[in-house]
XYZ file of N, CA and C in Angstrom:
681
model
N 73.731 -154.844 125.754
C 73.599 -156.394 125.393
C 73.847 -156.309 124.418
N 74.431 -156.007 122.522
C 74.930 -157.021 122.071
C 75.351 -157.950 122.297
N 76.271 -157.641 123.705
C 77.259 -158.958 123.685
C 76.644 -159.298 124.190
N 76.254 -159.366 125.517
C 75.363 -160.619 125.363
C 73.836 -160.985 125.115
N 73.013 -160.913 123.304
C 72.652 -161.411 123.063
C 73.221 -162.164 122.360
N 74.336 -162.368 121.937
C 75.633 -163.049 120.660
C 76.061 -164.457 122.019
N 76.260 -164.450 123.368
C 75.684 -164.829 123.988
C 74.558 -165.634 123.768
N 74.248 -165.583 124.376
C 72.532 -166.323 124.025
C 72.136 -167.387 122.762
N 72.969 -166.246 121.974
C 72.485 -166.989 120.258
C 73.782 -168.560 120.314
N 74.489 -168.377 120.812
C 75.867 -168.882 120.507
C 75.739 -170.218 121.183
N 74.699 -170.988 122.048
C 75.053 -172.066 123.019
C 73.767 -173.083 120.989
N 73.054 -171.993 120.594
C 72.048 -172.220 119.009
C 72.352 -172.801 118.581
N 73.792 -172.193 118.448
C 74.044 -172.337 116.506
C 73.888 -170.934 115.970
N 73.601 -169.994 116.189
C 73.371 -169.183 115.898
C 73.728 -167.858 116.255
N 73.893 -167.005 114.882
C 74.994 -166.577 115.103
C 74.140 -164.443 114.421
N 74.944 -163.873 114.924
C 74.283 -162.216 114.710
C 75.552 -161.837 113.425
N 74.291 -161.652 112.121
C 74.406 -160.697 111.389
C 75.115 -159.897 111.294
N 73.846 -158.616 111.876
C 73.894 -157.560 111.684
C 72.431 -157.233 112.473
N 72.895 -156.381 112.079
C 71.275 -155.034 112.135
C 71.386 -153.567 111.512
N 70.324 -152.768 111.364
C 69.827 -152.054 111.104
C 69.111 -151.204 110.878
N 68.803 -149.809 111.046
C 67.580 -149.478 111.096
C 66.430 -149.044 110.010
N 65.617 -149.356 110.034
C 64.681 -149.161 108.886
C 63.848 -148.088 108.623
N 64.216 -147.976 106.851
C 63.560 -147.408 106.507
C 61.767 -147.608 105.992
N 61.505 -146.879 105.588
C 59.897 -147.999 104.652
C 60.654 -148.801 103.592
N 61.346 -148.404 102.527
C 61.398 -149.195 101.616
C 61.720 -150.814 101.928
N 62.584 -151.113 103.475
C 62.729 -151.710 104.436
C 61.274 -153.181 104.386
N 60.140 -152.817 104.527
C 59.152 -153.942 104.876
C 58.768 -154.694 106.083
N 59.245 -153.120 106.378
C 59.566 -154.379 108.173
C 58.032 -153.745 108.794
N 56.951 -155.171 109.426
C 55.945 -154.830 109.968
C 55.991 -153.765 111.461
N 54.732 -153.434 111.698
C 54.685 -153.260 113.124
C 55.307 -153.971 114.120
N 54.543 -153.835 115.278
C 55.079 -154.667 115.949
C 53.827 -154.620 116.603
N 54.113 -156.355 117.406
C 52.194 -157.149 117.416
C 51.441 -156.110 118.739
N 51.444 -154.959 119.430
C 51.334 -153.454 119.644
C 50.794 -152.683 119.006
N 51.704 -152.261 117.476
C 51.731 -151.345 117.037
C 52.952 -150.354 116.640
N 53.043 -150.703 117.580
C 54.625 -149.838 117.255
C 55.698 -149.752 116.294
N 56.065 -148.684 116.198
C 57.279 -148.811 114.949
C 58.548 -149.999 115.331
N 59.073 -150.243 114.515
C 60.744 -150.882 115.161
C 61.391 -149.943 114.888
N 61.861 -150.039 115.793
C 63.516 -149.027 115.624
C 64.983 -149.657 115.386
N 64.805 -151.165 115.397
C 66.122 -151.353 115.023
C 65.451 -152.909 114.683
N 66.203 -153.327 113.407
C 66.533 -154.865 113.198
C 67.729 -155.474 113.277
N 67.280 -156.780 113.996
C 68.508 -157.272 113.964
C 68.350 -158.537 113.076
N 69.759 -159.547 112.591
C 69.269 -160.035 112.046
C 70.090 -161.852 112.130
N 69.378 -162.876 112.344
C 70.001 -163.316 113.384
C 70.085 -164.725 111.463
N 71.217 -165.867 112.186
C 72.253 -166.686 110.826
C 73.072 -167.978 111.525
N 72.819 -168.584 110.488
C 73.110 -169.361 111.394
C 74.830 -170.017 110.179
N 75.743 -171.431 110.689
C 76.969 -170.972 109.827
C 77.605 -172.024 110.242
N 77.885 -173.217 109.157
C 78.561 -174.718 108.990
C 77.770 -175.007 110.515
N 78.300 -176.409 110.403
C 77.500 -177.725 111.658
C 76.425 -176.998 112.220
N 77.426 -175.794 113.558
C 76.922 -175.920 114.945
C 75.560 -175.932 115.014
N 74.691 -175.368 114.447
C 73.495 -174.971 114.507
C 72.577 -176.987 113.901
N 73.409 -177.682 113.230
C 72.658 -178.381 112.625
C 72.841 -179.256 113.899
N 74.029 -179.626 114.879
C 74.352 -180.684 114.924
C 73.607 -180.122 116.694
N 72.846 -178.915 116.868
C 71.694 -178.893 118.171
C 71.260 -179.388 117.700
N 70.688 -179.573 116.402
C 68.628 -179.118 115.785
C 68.210 -180.818 116.085
N 69.472 -181.706 115.892
C 69.523 -183.129 116.153
C 68.899 -183.941 116.850
N 69.632 -182.980 118.620
C 70.124 -183.297 120.359
C 68.134 -183.011 120.170
N 67.199 -182.122 119.533
C 65.744 -182.589 119.737
C 65.192 -182.054 118.485
N 65.394 -182.634 117.405
C 64.854 -183.130 115.928
C 63.098 -183.652 116.516
N 62.843 -182.279 116.112
C 60.382 -182.732 115.986
C 61.395 -184.060 114.892
N 59.161 -184.710 115.439
C 58.239 -185.493 114.347
C 57.841 -184.749 113.899
N 57.841 -183.900 112.221
C 56.762 -182.706 112.453
C 57.063 -182.447 111.177
N 55.946 -181.488 110.046
C 56.895 -181.262 108.430
C 57.723 -181.019 108.321
N 57.742 -179.906 109.289
C 59.174 -178.896 108.821
C 59.527 -178.755 110.504
N 60.401 -180.473 110.856
C 61.379 -180.175 112.077
C 62.198 -178.859 112.146
N 63.396 -178.355 111.155
C 63.572 -177.273 111.545
C 63.491 -176.329 111.327
N 62.875 -175.380 111.086
C 61.866 -174.671 110.911
C 60.849 -173.960 112.397
N 60.826 -175.282 112.876
C 59.910 -175.463 114.507
C 61.097 -175.443 115.193
N 61.916 -175.813 115.410
C 62.642 -176.420 116.688
C 64.147 -174.567 116.580
N 64.329 -174.074 114.566
C 64.249 -172.546 114.881
C 63.396 -171.696 115.948
N 62.715 -171.290 115.401
C 61.368 -170.237 116.044
C 61.102 -171.134 117.223
N 60.895 -171.798 117.362
C 60.702 -172.201 119.315
C 62.126 -171.853 120.252
N 63.605 -171.998 119.337
C 64.850 -171.603 120.096
C 64.754 -170.706 120.365
N 64.951 -169.760 118.634
C 65.084 -167.742 118.986
C 64.042 -167.010 119.516
N 62.202 -167.805 119.728
C 61.500 -166.889 120.415
C 61.571 -167.359 121.907
N 62.327 -168.212 122.059
C 63.052 -168.130 123.555
C 63.901 -167.102 123.976
N 64.679 -166.904 122.451
C 65.844 -165.406 123.325
C 65.003 -165.071 123.159
N 64.880 -164.070 121.644
C 63.559 -162.928 122.435
C 63.674 -162.937 123.734
N 62.023 -163.810 123.612
C 61.643 -163.470 125.347
C 62.862 -162.458 126.027
N 64.084 -163.147 125.875
C 64.917 -162.768 126.552
C 64.896 -161.329 127.255
N 65.418 -160.536 125.629
C 65.471 -159.138 125.201
C 64.699 -158.223 125.227
N 63.546 -158.719 125.384
C 62.320 -158.301 124.630
C 62.413 -157.723 123.043
N 62.516 -158.842 122.471
C 61.773 -158.290 121.229
C 61.220 -159.456 119.726
N 60.704 -158.602 119.526
C 59.943 -159.648 119.109
C 59.898 -160.182 117.431
N 60.642 -161.663 117.190
C 61.683 -162.638 115.981
C 60.228 -162.756 115.159
N 60.659 -163.374 113.624
C 59.596 -162.856 112.775
C 61.315 -163.816 111.714
N 60.396 -164.585 110.892
C 61.787 -165.831 109.360
C 60.979 -165.533 108.324
N 61.968 -165.928 107.994
C 61.941 -166.601 106.665
C 60.824 -167.283 106.312
N 60.050 -168.576 107.267
C 58.936 -169.228 106.333
C 57.740 -168.500 107.090
N 57.730 -167.360 107.778
C 56.783 -167.147 108.104
C 55.247 -166.014 106.810
N 54.214 -166.539 106.374
C 54.012 -165.379 105.173
C 52.903 -165.017 106.353
N 52.629 -164.218 104.867
C 53.112 -163.190 104.249
C 55.064 -163.343 104.169
N 55.912 -163.920 102.978
C 56.959 -162.980 103.407
C 57.716 -161.796 104.120
N 58.302 -162.394 105.129
C 59.073 -160.780 104.700
C 60.703 -160.937 103.496
N 60.965 -159.456 103.080
C 61.575 -159.459 102.143
C 63.838 -159.315 103.033
N 63.858 -160.719 103.441
C 64.628 -161.057 103.712
C 65.790 -160.681 102.993
N 66.185 -161.126 102.008
C 67.314 -160.643 101.406
C 68.169 -158.960 101.577
N 66.115 -158.568 101.199
C 66.783 -156.932 101.589
C 67.705 -156.596 102.730
N 67.131 -156.901 103.578
C 67.176 -157.273 105.167
C 68.859 -157.911 105.085
N 68.959 -159.078 104.751
C 70.490 -159.075 104.700
C 71.498 -157.988 103.973
N 70.937 -157.865 102.969
C 72.139 -156.866 102.187
C 71.997 -155.678 102.696
N 70.963 -155.034 103.679
C 70.441 -153.617 104.687
C 72.378 -154.170 105.716
N 72.729 -155.655 106.000
C 73.200 -155.078 107.581
C 74.849 -154.861 107.129
N 75.091 -154.605 105.969
C 76.840 -155.001 104.751
C 77.349 -155.678 105.156
N 76.718 -156.667 106.022
C 77.695 -157.924 105.951
C 77.922 -159.461 105.270
N 77.303 -159.121 103.828
C 77.458 -160.251 102.601
C 77.593 -159.395 101.723
N 77.576 -160.122 99.916
C 77.714 -160.276 98.895
C 77.610 -160.605 97.861
N 76.732 -159.707 96.839
C 76.403 -161.371 96.313
C 76.988 -161.500 94.861
N 77.424 -162.981 94.802
C 78.194 -163.791 94.677
C 77.530 -164.477 92.975
N 78.539 -164.825 92.444
C 78.303 -164.458 91.213
C 76.703 -166.338 91.062
N 76.799 -166.598 92.310
C 75.264 -167.292 91.436
C 74.371 -167.061 92.346
N 74.338 -165.410 92.287
C 73.180 -164.181 92.914
C 72.224 -165.293 94.064
N 73.203 -165.781 94.747
C 73.708 -165.936 96.819
C 75.001 -165.293 97.376
N 73.979 -165.114 99.102
C 74.528 -163.878 99.322
C 76.163 -165.002 99.961
N 77.286 -164.442 99.631
C 78.848 -164.816 99.400
C 78.456 -164.193 101.556
N 79.615 -164.573 102.353
C 80.054 -163.921 103.210
C 81.762 -163.768 103.385
N 82.355 -162.618 103.596
C 83.781 -163.155 103.646
C 84.866 -163.903 104.036
N 83.823 -164.621 105.241
C 85.190 -165.666 105.836
C 84.106 -166.713 105.433
N 82.772 -166.706 105.747
C 82.271 -168.043 106.073
C 81.400 -168.385 104.206
N 81.910 -168.007 103.571
C 81.967 -168.059 101.639
C 80.304 -168.079 101.552
N 79.504 -169.299 101.359
C 78.516 -169.395 101.399
C 77.526 -170.807 101.889
N 78.302 -170.652 102.799
C 77.976 -171.528 104.060
C 77.189 -171.362 104.893
N 76.624 -170.296 104.978
C 76.752 -169.278 106.477
C 74.590 -169.434 105.709
N 73.248 -168.855 106.385
C 71.469 -168.986 106.435
C 71.572 -167.929 107.160
N 70.050 -167.102 106.961
C 69.664 -166.864 106.910
C 68.362 -167.366 107.986
N 68.005 -166.761 109.279
C 67.674 -167.448 110.419
C 66.571 -166.943 111.089
N 66.398 -166.031 110.456
C 65.411 -164.828 111.693
C 65.793 -163.498 111.902
N 64.958 -162.686 111.617
C 64.889 -160.903 112.754
C 64.429 -161.067 113.815
N 65.260 -159.815 114.350
C 64.754 -159.844 116.083
C 64.308 -158.308 116.052
N 63.107 -157.864 116.244
C 62.426 -156.628 116.025
C 62.636 -156.565 117.534
N 63.059 -155.038 117.273
C 63.112 -154.009 118.503
C 62.009 -152.482 118.013
N 61.958 -152.244 120.279
C 60.682 -150.412 119.396
C 61.907 -149.985 119.636
N 63.253 -149.964 120.282
C 63.949 -148.722 120.708
C 65.634 -149.224 120.454
N 66.091 -147.841 119.588
C 67.324 -148.176 118.332
C 68.263 -148.845 119.788
N 69.066 -149.018 119.474
C 70.008 -149.678 119.463
C 71.335 -150.088 118.614
N 71.925 -149.625 119.798
C 73.458 -149.586 118.682
C 73.735 -150.641 118.442
N 73.937 -150.853 117.046
C 74.092 -151.724 116.375
C 75.503 -152.576 116.233
N 76.014 -153.996 115.953
C 77.212 -154.936 116.023
C 77.677 -153.681 114.944
N 79.190 -154.439 115.605
C 80.302 -154.062 114.577
C 80.896 -155.026 114.014
N 81.156 -154.517 112.709
C 81.664 -155.629 112.298
C 82.726 -154.466 110.477
N 83.742 -155.843 110.691
C 84.861 -154.895 109.901
C 84.597 -155.129 108.185
N 85.390 -153.933 107.542
C 84.716 -153.702 106.527
C 85.539 -154.858 105.436
N 84.769 -155.185 104.636
C 85.572 -156.206 103.838
C 85.778 -156.038 102.384
N 86.575 -156.983 101.789
C 86.509 -156.497 100.094
C 85.419 -157.164 99.603
N 84.609 -157.352 99.032
C 83.425 -158.318 97.814
C 84.521 -159.239 98.124
N 84.989 -161.402 98.915
C 85.837 -162.190 97.592
C 85.651 -162.713 97.154
N 84.329 -162.070 95.694
C 84.513 -162.812 94.577
C 85.105 -161.806 93.098
N 85.347 -160.348 94.138
C 86.329 -159.355 93.832
C 87.920 -160.204 93.088
N 88.358 -161.320 93.833
C 90.020 -161.856 93.449
C 89.705 -162.331 93.595
N 88.613 -163.302 93.043
C 88.624 -165.132 92.876
C 89.203 -164.878 91.338
N 89.630 -166.042 91.374
C 90.137 -166.596 89.888
C 88.697 -167.475 88.249
N 88.373 -167.189 86.976
C 87.804 -168.713 86.924
C 86.690 -168.246 87.598
N 85.683 -167.537 87.991
C 84.364 -168.118 88.897
C 84.134 -170.287 88.717
N 85.333 -170.533 90.192
C 84.114 -171.866 89.231
C 82.774 -172.113 90.439
N 82.382 -171.314 90.453
C 80.846 -172.003 90.503
C 80.529 -171.801 89.954
N 79.807 -170.879 89.105
C 79.315 -170.827 87.824
C 80.133 -172.510 86.917
N 80.962 -172.860 87.027
C 80.865 -174.120 85.462
C 81.286 -175.598 86.009
N 80.420 -175.251 87.684
C 80.647 -177.114 88.625
C 79.214 -177.209 88.339
N 78.595 -176.399 88.028
C 76.673 -177.201 88.539
C 76.580 -178.498 86.839
N 76.902 -179.453 87.367
C 76.685 -181.378 86.403
C 76.364 -180.149 85.051
N 74.032 -179.629 85.009
C 74.019 -179.198 84.403
C 73.828 -177.317 83.814
N 74.580 -177.666 83.915
C 74.620 -175.337 83.375
C 73.815 -175.054 84.219
N 73.068 -175.611 85.199
C 72.037 -174.188 85.489
C 71.928 -172.959 86.469
N 73.279 -172.820 87.149
C 73.669 -171.532 87.073
C 74.021 -170.546 86.090
N 73.736 -169.488 86.335
C 74.523 -167.905 85.064
C 74.534 -166.892 86.112
N 75.359 -165.826 85.185
C 75.272 -164.791 85.137
C 73.847 -164.092 85.416
N 72.997 -164.523 85.083
C 71.754 -164.156 85.239
C 70.406 -164.426 85.999
N 72.057 -166.209 87.037
C 70.851 -166.183 88.315
C 70.988 -168.179 87.932
N 69.510 -168.512 88.891
C 69.429 -170.426 88.853
C 68.741 -170.689 87.685
N 68.714 -170.940 86.862
C 67.390 -172.121 86.195
C 66.838 -172.922 86.788
N 65.913 -172.541 87.613
C 64.928 -173.919 88.665
C 64.531 -174.954 88.068
N 64.009 -174.792 86.468
C 63.657 -176.000 86.368
C 64.955 -177.378 85.497
N 66.031 -176.549 84.673
C 67.190 -177.583 84.794
C 68.257 -177.963 85.728
N 68.116 -177.318 87.451
C 68.212 -177.879 88.822
C 66.956 -178.867 89.457
N 66.085 -178.284 88.800
C 65.187 -179.285 89.272
C 65.154 -180.519 89.119
N 65.183 -180.546 87.302
C 65.355 -181.969 86.299
C 66.294 -182.258 87.168
N 67.713 -182.419 87.361
C 69.008 -182.605 87.460
C 68.628 -183.634 89.021
N 67.892 -182.625 89.767
C 67.804 -183.341 91.255
C 66.813 -184.593 91.617
N 65.656 -185.008 90.320
C 64.734 -185.665 90.570
C 66.124 -186.420 89.234
N 66.200 -186.586 88.679
C 67.054 -187.544 87.747
C 68.153 -188.850 88.259
N 68.827 -189.342 88.033
C 69.253 -190.558 87.926
C 70.967 -190.476 88.476
N 71.318 -189.575 88.409
C 73.114 -188.688 87.804
C 73.107 -187.457 88.723
N 72.000 -187.586 89.813
C 72.048 -186.884 91.461
C 72.701 -186.827 92.239
N 72.931 -188.671 92.760
C 73.941 -188.102 94.262
C 74.569 -187.896 94.610
N 75.561 -186.976 93.984
C 76.806 -186.012 94.368
C 75.967 -185.024 95.104
N 75.067 -184.174 94.133
C 74.401 -183.409 94.802
C 73.900 -183.684 96.145
N 72.260 -184.195 95.490
C 72.114 -184.307 97.208
C 72.821 -185.341 98.462
N 73.630 -186.002 98.227
C 74.668 -186.669 99.506
C 75.854 -185.392 100.457
N 76.050 -184.466 99.664
C 77.083 -183.486 99.759
C 76.413 -182.171 99.655
N 75.654 -181.923 98.615
C 75.872 -180.427 97.798
C 76.150 -180.337 97.315
N 75.483 -179.101 97.103
C 75.170 -178.322 95.663
C 76.540 -177.909 94.920
N 77.107 -178.778 93.954
C 78.346 -179.281 93.446
C 79.280 -177.692 93.427
N 78.135 -176.587 93.016
C 78.234 -175.001 92.237
C 78.917 -174.699 94.262
N 78.137 -174.477 94.529
C 78.443 -173.609 96.661
C 79.799 -174.349 96.994
N 79.902 -176.453 97.080
C 81.488 -176.623 96.688
C 82.164 -176.506 95.802
N 82.091 -176.159 95.454
C 82.991 -175.544 94.021
C 83.751 -173.806 94.445
N 83.036 -173.207 95.694
C 83.717 -171.540 96.526
C 84.632 -172.248 96.598
N 85.793 -170.969 96.347
C 87.028 -171.585 97.328
C 86.867 -170.890 98.872
N 85.748 -170.075 99.464
C 85.628 -169.106 99.810
C 85.208 -169.914 101.486
N 85.067 -169.622 102.551
C 84.426 -171.043 103.595
C 84.495 -172.070 103.695
N 85.792 -172.510 102.997
C 85.874 -174.523 102.962
C 85.410 -175.174 104.258
N 86.329 -173.971 105.325
C 85.759 -174.668 107.470
C 85.274 -174.446 107.475
N 83.560 -174.796 106.436
C 82.702 -174.087 107.051
C 81.569 -174.939 106.352
N 82.315 -175.717 105.071
C 81.527 -177.129 104.510
C 80.277 -177.677 105.798
N 78.825 -178.370 104.788
C 78.553 -178.600 105.667
C 78.803 -181.233 105.544
N 78.363 -181.020 106.792
C 79.261 -182.915 106.583
C 77.843 -183.567 105.287
N 77.358 -184.163 105.240
C 77.060 -184.986 104.611
C 75.624 -185.300 105.029
N 75.324 -185.019 106.177
C 73.681 -185.447 106.057
C 73.454 -184.879 106.516
N 73.853 -183.237 106.690
C 73.159 -181.993 106.894
C 72.852 -181.501 105.277
N 74.185 -181.602 104.887
C 74.054 -180.975 102.890
C 72.457 -182.129 102.869
N 72.465 -183.335 102.985
C 71.345 -183.856 102.470
C 69.855 -183.295 102.968
N 70.246 -183.237 104.009
C 68.819 -182.503 104.459
C 67.912 -181.421 103.521
N 69.572 -180.584 103.372
C 69.357 -179.033 102.508
C 69.164 -179.799 100.666
N 69.276 -180.366 100.484
C 68.970 -180.575 99.273
C 67.608 -181.557 99.412
N 67.456 -182.832 100.107
C 65.940 -183.037 99.929
C 64.165 -181.586 99.750
N 65.348 -180.842 101.338
C 64.573 -179.404 101.370
C 64.461 -178.156 100.082
N 64.898 -179.033 98.673
C 64.598 -177.824 97.861
C 64.350 -178.698 96.941
N 64.918 -180.012 96.982
C 64.055 -180.419 95.139
C 62.924 -180.332 96.571
N 62.014 -180.358 97.295
C 60.360 -180.508 98.011
C 60.263 -179.171 97.549
N 60.903 -178.168 97.830
C 61.079 -176.814 97.263
C 60.988 -176.370 95.389
N 61.486 -177.067 94.433
C 61.013 -177.615 93.051
C 60.031 -177.553 92.540
N 59.459 -179.054 93.387
C 58.696 -178.998 93.068
C 56.792 -178.438 93.290
N 57.398 -177.768 94.286
C 55.616 -176.776 94.614
C 56.411 -176.184 93.327
N 57.300 -175.335 93.240
C 57.385 -174.332 92.395
C 57.192 -174.706 90.212
N 57.424 -175.891 90.269
C 56.618 -176.314 89.518
C 54.791 -176.819 89.079
N 54.302 -177.038 90.515
C 52.809 -177.167 91.002
C 52.503 -175.917 90.038
N 53.312 -174.487 90.813
C 52.503 -173.472 90.973
C 52.692 -172.944 88.844
N 53.718 -173.585 88.700
C 53.745 -173.359 87.409
C 52.716 -172.904 86.359
């Protein structure tokens, strides 16, 4: 079934990040019928493929990528008897923990997940919850890519030093993106992410990068309003 699921995800630009058998600490919800989830499969996207498919069907709505992702993944979930959940669901699910449980990514110096092949150019799009215990997708055991990196160029690339070993200073980043010197970041994507030598072949095209940076700027404004 895993092979068939991967084939179904591919035309949407999705890929199967991995899976795990949930434990209580994972905070996986019950299925709509009250059953306990036995298997979680995490779905992601990488590089420009999903963007290309999204652009063909982009809707005029407040959250077009979320709407498209939900619509496409729900169809696939129905084909395989799964219940889909998403990072934008409220209340939020602990997707960062679920990503870690798949064992396919590592924590980068930017405090975001780095993939040994795709680098920082991947994202989690949803998870498929199953009532039965499935065989988990196999993945190659690899070394943390940052352990062989010289000089951590990602930490030094931000023009305002918003990243450090403590994580992202949201206000520094937000003020920069709202200011007059943000054109490079807003047009081509975060300079810190672009400095990472891993996964260069999967970097985003300017239109895609700009779309995500606009979303990040709106997210910053939301955080500021709650402060």
